[in-house]
CSV table of C-alpha atoms in Angstrom, one decimal:
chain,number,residue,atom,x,y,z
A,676,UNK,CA,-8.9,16.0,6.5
A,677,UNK,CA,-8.3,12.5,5.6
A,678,UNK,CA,-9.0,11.4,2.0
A,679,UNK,CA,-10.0,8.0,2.7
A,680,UNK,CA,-11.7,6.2,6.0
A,681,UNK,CA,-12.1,2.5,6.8
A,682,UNK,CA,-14.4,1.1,9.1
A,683,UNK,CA,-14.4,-0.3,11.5
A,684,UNK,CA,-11.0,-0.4,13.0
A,685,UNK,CA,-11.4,-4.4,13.7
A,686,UNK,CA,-13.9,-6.7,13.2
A,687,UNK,CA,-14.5,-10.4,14.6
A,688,UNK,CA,-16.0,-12.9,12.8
A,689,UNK,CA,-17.2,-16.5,13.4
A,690,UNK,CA,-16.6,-18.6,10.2
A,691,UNK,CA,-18.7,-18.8,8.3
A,692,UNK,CA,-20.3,-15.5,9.4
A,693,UNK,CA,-20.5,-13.1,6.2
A,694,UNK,CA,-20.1,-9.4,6.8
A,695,UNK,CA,-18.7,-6.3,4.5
A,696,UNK,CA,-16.1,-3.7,5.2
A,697,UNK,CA,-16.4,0.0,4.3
A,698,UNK,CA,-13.9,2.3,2.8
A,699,UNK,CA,-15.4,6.0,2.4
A,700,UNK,CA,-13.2,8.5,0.0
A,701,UNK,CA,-13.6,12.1,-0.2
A,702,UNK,CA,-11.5,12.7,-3.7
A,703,UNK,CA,-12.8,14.0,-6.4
A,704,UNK,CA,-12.1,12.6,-10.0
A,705,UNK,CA,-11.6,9.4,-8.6
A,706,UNK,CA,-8.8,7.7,-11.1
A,707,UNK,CA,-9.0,4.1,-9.1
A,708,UNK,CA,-10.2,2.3,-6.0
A,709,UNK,CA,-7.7,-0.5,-5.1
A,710,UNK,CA,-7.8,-2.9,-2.2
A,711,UNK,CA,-5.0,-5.0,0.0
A,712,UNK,CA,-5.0,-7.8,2.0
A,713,UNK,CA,-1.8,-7.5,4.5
A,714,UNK,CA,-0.1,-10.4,6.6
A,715,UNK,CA,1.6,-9.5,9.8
A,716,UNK,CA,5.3,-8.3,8.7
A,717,UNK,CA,4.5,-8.5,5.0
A,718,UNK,CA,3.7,-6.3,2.5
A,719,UNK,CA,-0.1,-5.7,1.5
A,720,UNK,CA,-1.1,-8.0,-1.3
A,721,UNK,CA,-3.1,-6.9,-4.0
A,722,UNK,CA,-6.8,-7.8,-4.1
A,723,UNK,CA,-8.6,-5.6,-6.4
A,724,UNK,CA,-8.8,-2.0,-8.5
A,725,UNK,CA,-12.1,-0.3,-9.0
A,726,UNK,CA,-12.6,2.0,-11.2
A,727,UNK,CA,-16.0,3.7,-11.5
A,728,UNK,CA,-19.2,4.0,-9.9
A,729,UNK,CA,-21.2,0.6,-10.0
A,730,UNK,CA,-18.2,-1.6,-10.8
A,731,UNK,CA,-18.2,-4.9,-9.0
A,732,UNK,CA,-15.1,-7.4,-8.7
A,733,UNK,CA,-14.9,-10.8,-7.2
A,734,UNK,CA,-12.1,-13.2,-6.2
A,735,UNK,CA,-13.0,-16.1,-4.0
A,736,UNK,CA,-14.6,-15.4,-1.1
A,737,UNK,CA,-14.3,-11.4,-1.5
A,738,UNK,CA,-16.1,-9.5,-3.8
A,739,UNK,CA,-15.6,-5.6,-4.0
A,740,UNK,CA,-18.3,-2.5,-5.0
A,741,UNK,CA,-17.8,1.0,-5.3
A,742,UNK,CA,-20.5,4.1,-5.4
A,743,UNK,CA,-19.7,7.4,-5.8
A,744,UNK,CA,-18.6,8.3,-2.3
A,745,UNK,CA,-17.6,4.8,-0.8
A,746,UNK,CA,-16.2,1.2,-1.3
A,747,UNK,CA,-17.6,-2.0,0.5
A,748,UNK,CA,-15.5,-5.1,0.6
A,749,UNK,CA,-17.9,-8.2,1.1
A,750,UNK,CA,-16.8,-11.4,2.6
A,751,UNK,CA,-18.7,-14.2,2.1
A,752,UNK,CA,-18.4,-17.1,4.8
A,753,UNK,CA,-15.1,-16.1,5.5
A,754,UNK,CA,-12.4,-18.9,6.7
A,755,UNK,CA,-10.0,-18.8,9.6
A,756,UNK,CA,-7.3,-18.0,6.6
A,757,UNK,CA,-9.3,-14.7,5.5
A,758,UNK,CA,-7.9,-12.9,9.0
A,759,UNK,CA,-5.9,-10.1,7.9
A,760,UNK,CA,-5.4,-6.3,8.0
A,761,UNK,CA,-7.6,-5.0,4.2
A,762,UNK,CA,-6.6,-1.8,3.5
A,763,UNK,CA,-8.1,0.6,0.7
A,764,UNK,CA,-6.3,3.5,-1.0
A,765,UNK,CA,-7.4,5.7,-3.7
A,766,UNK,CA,-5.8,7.8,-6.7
A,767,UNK,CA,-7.2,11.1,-7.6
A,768,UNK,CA,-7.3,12.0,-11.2
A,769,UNK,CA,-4.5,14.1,-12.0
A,770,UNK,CA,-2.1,12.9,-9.2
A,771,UNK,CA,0.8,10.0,-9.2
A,772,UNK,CA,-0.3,9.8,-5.5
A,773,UNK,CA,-1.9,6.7,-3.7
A,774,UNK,CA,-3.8,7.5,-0.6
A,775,UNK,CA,-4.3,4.7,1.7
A,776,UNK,CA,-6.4,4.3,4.8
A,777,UNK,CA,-5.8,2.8,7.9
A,778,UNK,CA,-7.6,-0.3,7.1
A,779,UNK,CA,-9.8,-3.2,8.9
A,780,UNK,CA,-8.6,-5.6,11.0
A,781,UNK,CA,-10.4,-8.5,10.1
A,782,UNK,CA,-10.2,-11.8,12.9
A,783,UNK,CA,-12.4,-14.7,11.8
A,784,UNK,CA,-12.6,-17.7,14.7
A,785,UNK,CA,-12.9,-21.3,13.7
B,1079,UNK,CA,8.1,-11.6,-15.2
B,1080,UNK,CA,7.8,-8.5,-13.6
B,1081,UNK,CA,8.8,-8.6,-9.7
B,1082,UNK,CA,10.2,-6.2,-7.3
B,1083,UNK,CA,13.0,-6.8,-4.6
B,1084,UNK,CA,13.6,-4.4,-1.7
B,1085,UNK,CA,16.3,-5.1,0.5
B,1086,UNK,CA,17.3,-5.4,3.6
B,1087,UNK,CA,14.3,-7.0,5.4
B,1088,UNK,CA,15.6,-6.3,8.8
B,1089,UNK,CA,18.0,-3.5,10.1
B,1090,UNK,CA,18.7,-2.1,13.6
B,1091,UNK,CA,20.5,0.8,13.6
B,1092,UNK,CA,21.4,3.6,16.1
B,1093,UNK,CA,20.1,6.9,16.5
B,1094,UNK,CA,22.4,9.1,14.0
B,1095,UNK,CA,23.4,6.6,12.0
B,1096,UNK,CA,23.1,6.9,8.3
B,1097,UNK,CA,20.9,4.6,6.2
B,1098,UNK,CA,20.1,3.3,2.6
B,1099,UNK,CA,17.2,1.4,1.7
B,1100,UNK,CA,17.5,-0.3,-1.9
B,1101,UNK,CA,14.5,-0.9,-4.3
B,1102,UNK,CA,14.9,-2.6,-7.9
B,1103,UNK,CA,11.8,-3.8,-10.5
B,1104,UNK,CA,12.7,-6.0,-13.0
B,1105,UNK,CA,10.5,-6.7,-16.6
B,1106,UNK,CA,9.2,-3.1,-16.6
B,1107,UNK,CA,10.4,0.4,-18.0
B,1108,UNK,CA,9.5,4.0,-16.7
B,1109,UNK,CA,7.6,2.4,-13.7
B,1110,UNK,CA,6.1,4.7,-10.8
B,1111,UNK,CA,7.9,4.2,-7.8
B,1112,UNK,CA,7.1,5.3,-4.4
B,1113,UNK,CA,8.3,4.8,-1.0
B,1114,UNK,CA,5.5,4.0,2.2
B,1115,UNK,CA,6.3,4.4,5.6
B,1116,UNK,CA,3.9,2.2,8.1
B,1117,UNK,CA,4.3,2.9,12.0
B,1118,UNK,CA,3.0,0.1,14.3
B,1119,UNK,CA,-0.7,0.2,14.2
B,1120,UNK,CA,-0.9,2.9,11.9
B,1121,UNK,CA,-2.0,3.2,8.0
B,1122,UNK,CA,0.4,3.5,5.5
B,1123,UNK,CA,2.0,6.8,5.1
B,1124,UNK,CA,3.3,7.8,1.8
B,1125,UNK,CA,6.8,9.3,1.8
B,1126,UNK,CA,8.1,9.6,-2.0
B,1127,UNK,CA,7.3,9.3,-5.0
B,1128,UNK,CA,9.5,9.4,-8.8
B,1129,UNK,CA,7.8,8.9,-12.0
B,1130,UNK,CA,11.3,8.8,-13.8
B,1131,UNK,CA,14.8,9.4,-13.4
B,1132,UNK,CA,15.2,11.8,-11.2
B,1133,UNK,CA,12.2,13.1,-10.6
B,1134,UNK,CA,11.3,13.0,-6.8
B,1135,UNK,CA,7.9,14.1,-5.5
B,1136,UNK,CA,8.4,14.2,-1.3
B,1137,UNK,CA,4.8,14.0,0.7
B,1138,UNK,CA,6.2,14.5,4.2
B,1139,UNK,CA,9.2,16.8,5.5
B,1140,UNK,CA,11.3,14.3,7.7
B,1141,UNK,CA,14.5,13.4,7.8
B,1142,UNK,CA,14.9,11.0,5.0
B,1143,UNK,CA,15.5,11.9,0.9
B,1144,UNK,CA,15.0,10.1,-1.6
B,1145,UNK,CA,16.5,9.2,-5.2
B,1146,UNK,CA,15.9,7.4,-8.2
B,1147,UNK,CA,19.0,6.8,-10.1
B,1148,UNK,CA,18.3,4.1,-12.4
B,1149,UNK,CA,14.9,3.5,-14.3
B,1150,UNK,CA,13.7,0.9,-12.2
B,1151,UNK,CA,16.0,1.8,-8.9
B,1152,UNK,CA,14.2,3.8,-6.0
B,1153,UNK,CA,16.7,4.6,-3.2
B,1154,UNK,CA,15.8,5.6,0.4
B,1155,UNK,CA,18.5,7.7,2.6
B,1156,UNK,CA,18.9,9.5,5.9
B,1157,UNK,CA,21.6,10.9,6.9
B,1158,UNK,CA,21.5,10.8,10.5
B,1159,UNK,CA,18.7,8.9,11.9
B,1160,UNK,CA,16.0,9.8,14.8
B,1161,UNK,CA,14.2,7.1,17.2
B,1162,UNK,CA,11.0,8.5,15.2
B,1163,UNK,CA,12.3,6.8,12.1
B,1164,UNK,CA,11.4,3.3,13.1
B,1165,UNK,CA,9.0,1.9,11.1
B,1166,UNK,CA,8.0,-0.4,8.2
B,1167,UNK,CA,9.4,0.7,4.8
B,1168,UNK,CA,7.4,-0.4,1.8
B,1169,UNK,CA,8.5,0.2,-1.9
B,1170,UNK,CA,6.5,-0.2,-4.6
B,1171,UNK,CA,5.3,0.2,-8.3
B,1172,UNK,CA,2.2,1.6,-10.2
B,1173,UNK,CA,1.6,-1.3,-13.3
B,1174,UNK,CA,-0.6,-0.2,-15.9
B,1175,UNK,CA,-1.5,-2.3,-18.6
B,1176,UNK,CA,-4.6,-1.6,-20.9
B,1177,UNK,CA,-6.2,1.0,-19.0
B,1178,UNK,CA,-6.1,-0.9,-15.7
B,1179,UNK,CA,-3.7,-0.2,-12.8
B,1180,UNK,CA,-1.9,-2.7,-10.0
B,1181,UNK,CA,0.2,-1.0,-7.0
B,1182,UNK,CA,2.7,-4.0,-6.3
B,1183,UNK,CA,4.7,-4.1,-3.1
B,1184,UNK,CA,7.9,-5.1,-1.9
B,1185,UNK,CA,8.4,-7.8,1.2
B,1186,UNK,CA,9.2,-4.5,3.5
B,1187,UNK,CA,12.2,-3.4,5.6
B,1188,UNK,CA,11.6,-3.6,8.9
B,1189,UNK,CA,13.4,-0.1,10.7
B,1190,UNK,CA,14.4,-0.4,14.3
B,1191,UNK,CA,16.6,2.8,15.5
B,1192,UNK,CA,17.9,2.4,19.0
């Protein structure tokens, strides 16, 4: 069973068109919540870590929340620039081990 | 600084071949290091993981091993390589500072085995 599950696979955007991206996690004891933004060919570059239920972060155009059972990464008027793959992961309390899912595709059209 | 340098970026090698993937973090001690694995179109799959010298935590059985023989060095190995090894190879380290925690990557390796 997997641990964590984006959604959706890909999403299309107009800029300028705000939307949100779900990452649901099934561990329990959740240690941390982190999320990626990854170029074609590159390695994932960090965005964010969340910690507990309630906790909000914001850089720029993103801002990321987390609940109990799931993380949402908002964009807000996204920009031609924002396309990228986000992927989440998650660390379970008492584990070294970072779980990641498969991530969004995100597209967003000028 | 603290930065982390995985090398090479590109390799094409044929199918039995051996191979060694090389990971080094510099301005940190007694980092977590782990090894990720990301097939084309797939999520990232974690392979291994060390939290010190010598210490080696393997997620998947496969054909590759992995070693840490140096505090900040993570090595990745096969010794005779299958088509199914292709891939993107990520390394990278778990910073914690003040209660919060970072995963940093490397630039990748891509894997082509022909």
């Amino acid at each position: 069973e997997d641990q964590v599950t984006q959604s959706p696979e890909a999403l299309r955007l107009q800029e300028g068109e705000s939307s949100s991206l779900n990452c649901s996690y099934t561990v329990s004891g959740l240690r941390g919540l982190f999320w990626y933004r990854q170029d074609p060919g590159k390695g994932p570059e960090f965005l964010f870590t969340l910690y507990s239920a309630g906790e909000e972060k914001e850089k720029e155009r993103l801002k990321a929340t987390l609940t109990k059972k799931e993380s949402f990464l908002h964009i807000t008027a996204p920009k031609p620039e924002d396309s990228a793959t986000y992927l989440c992961a998650v660390r379970q309390g008492g584990s070294e081990k970072l779980v990641f899912g498969k991530g969004t595709k995100l597209t967003v059209n000028p | 600084s603290q930065t982390i340098h995985q090398w090479p970026a590109t390799l094409v090698q044929p199918v039995g071949s051996p191979l060694s993937l090389e990971c080094t973090v510099e301005g940190t001690s007694n980092p977590n290091l782990y090894w990720y694995r990301q097939a084309a179109g797939r999520g990232l799959q974690l392979l291994f993981y060390s939290v010190g010298i010598g210490q080696i935590s393997s997620e998947v059985p496969q054909n590759l091993s992995a070693s840490r023989p140096q505090d900040r060095q993570f090595i990745l190995s096969s010794k005779k390589l299958l088509l199914s090894d292709s891939g993107f190879y990520l390394c990278a380290w778990l910073r914690r500072s003040g209660g919060n925690e970072k995963l940093f990557f490397g630039s990748g390796t891509q894997l082509s085995v022909l």
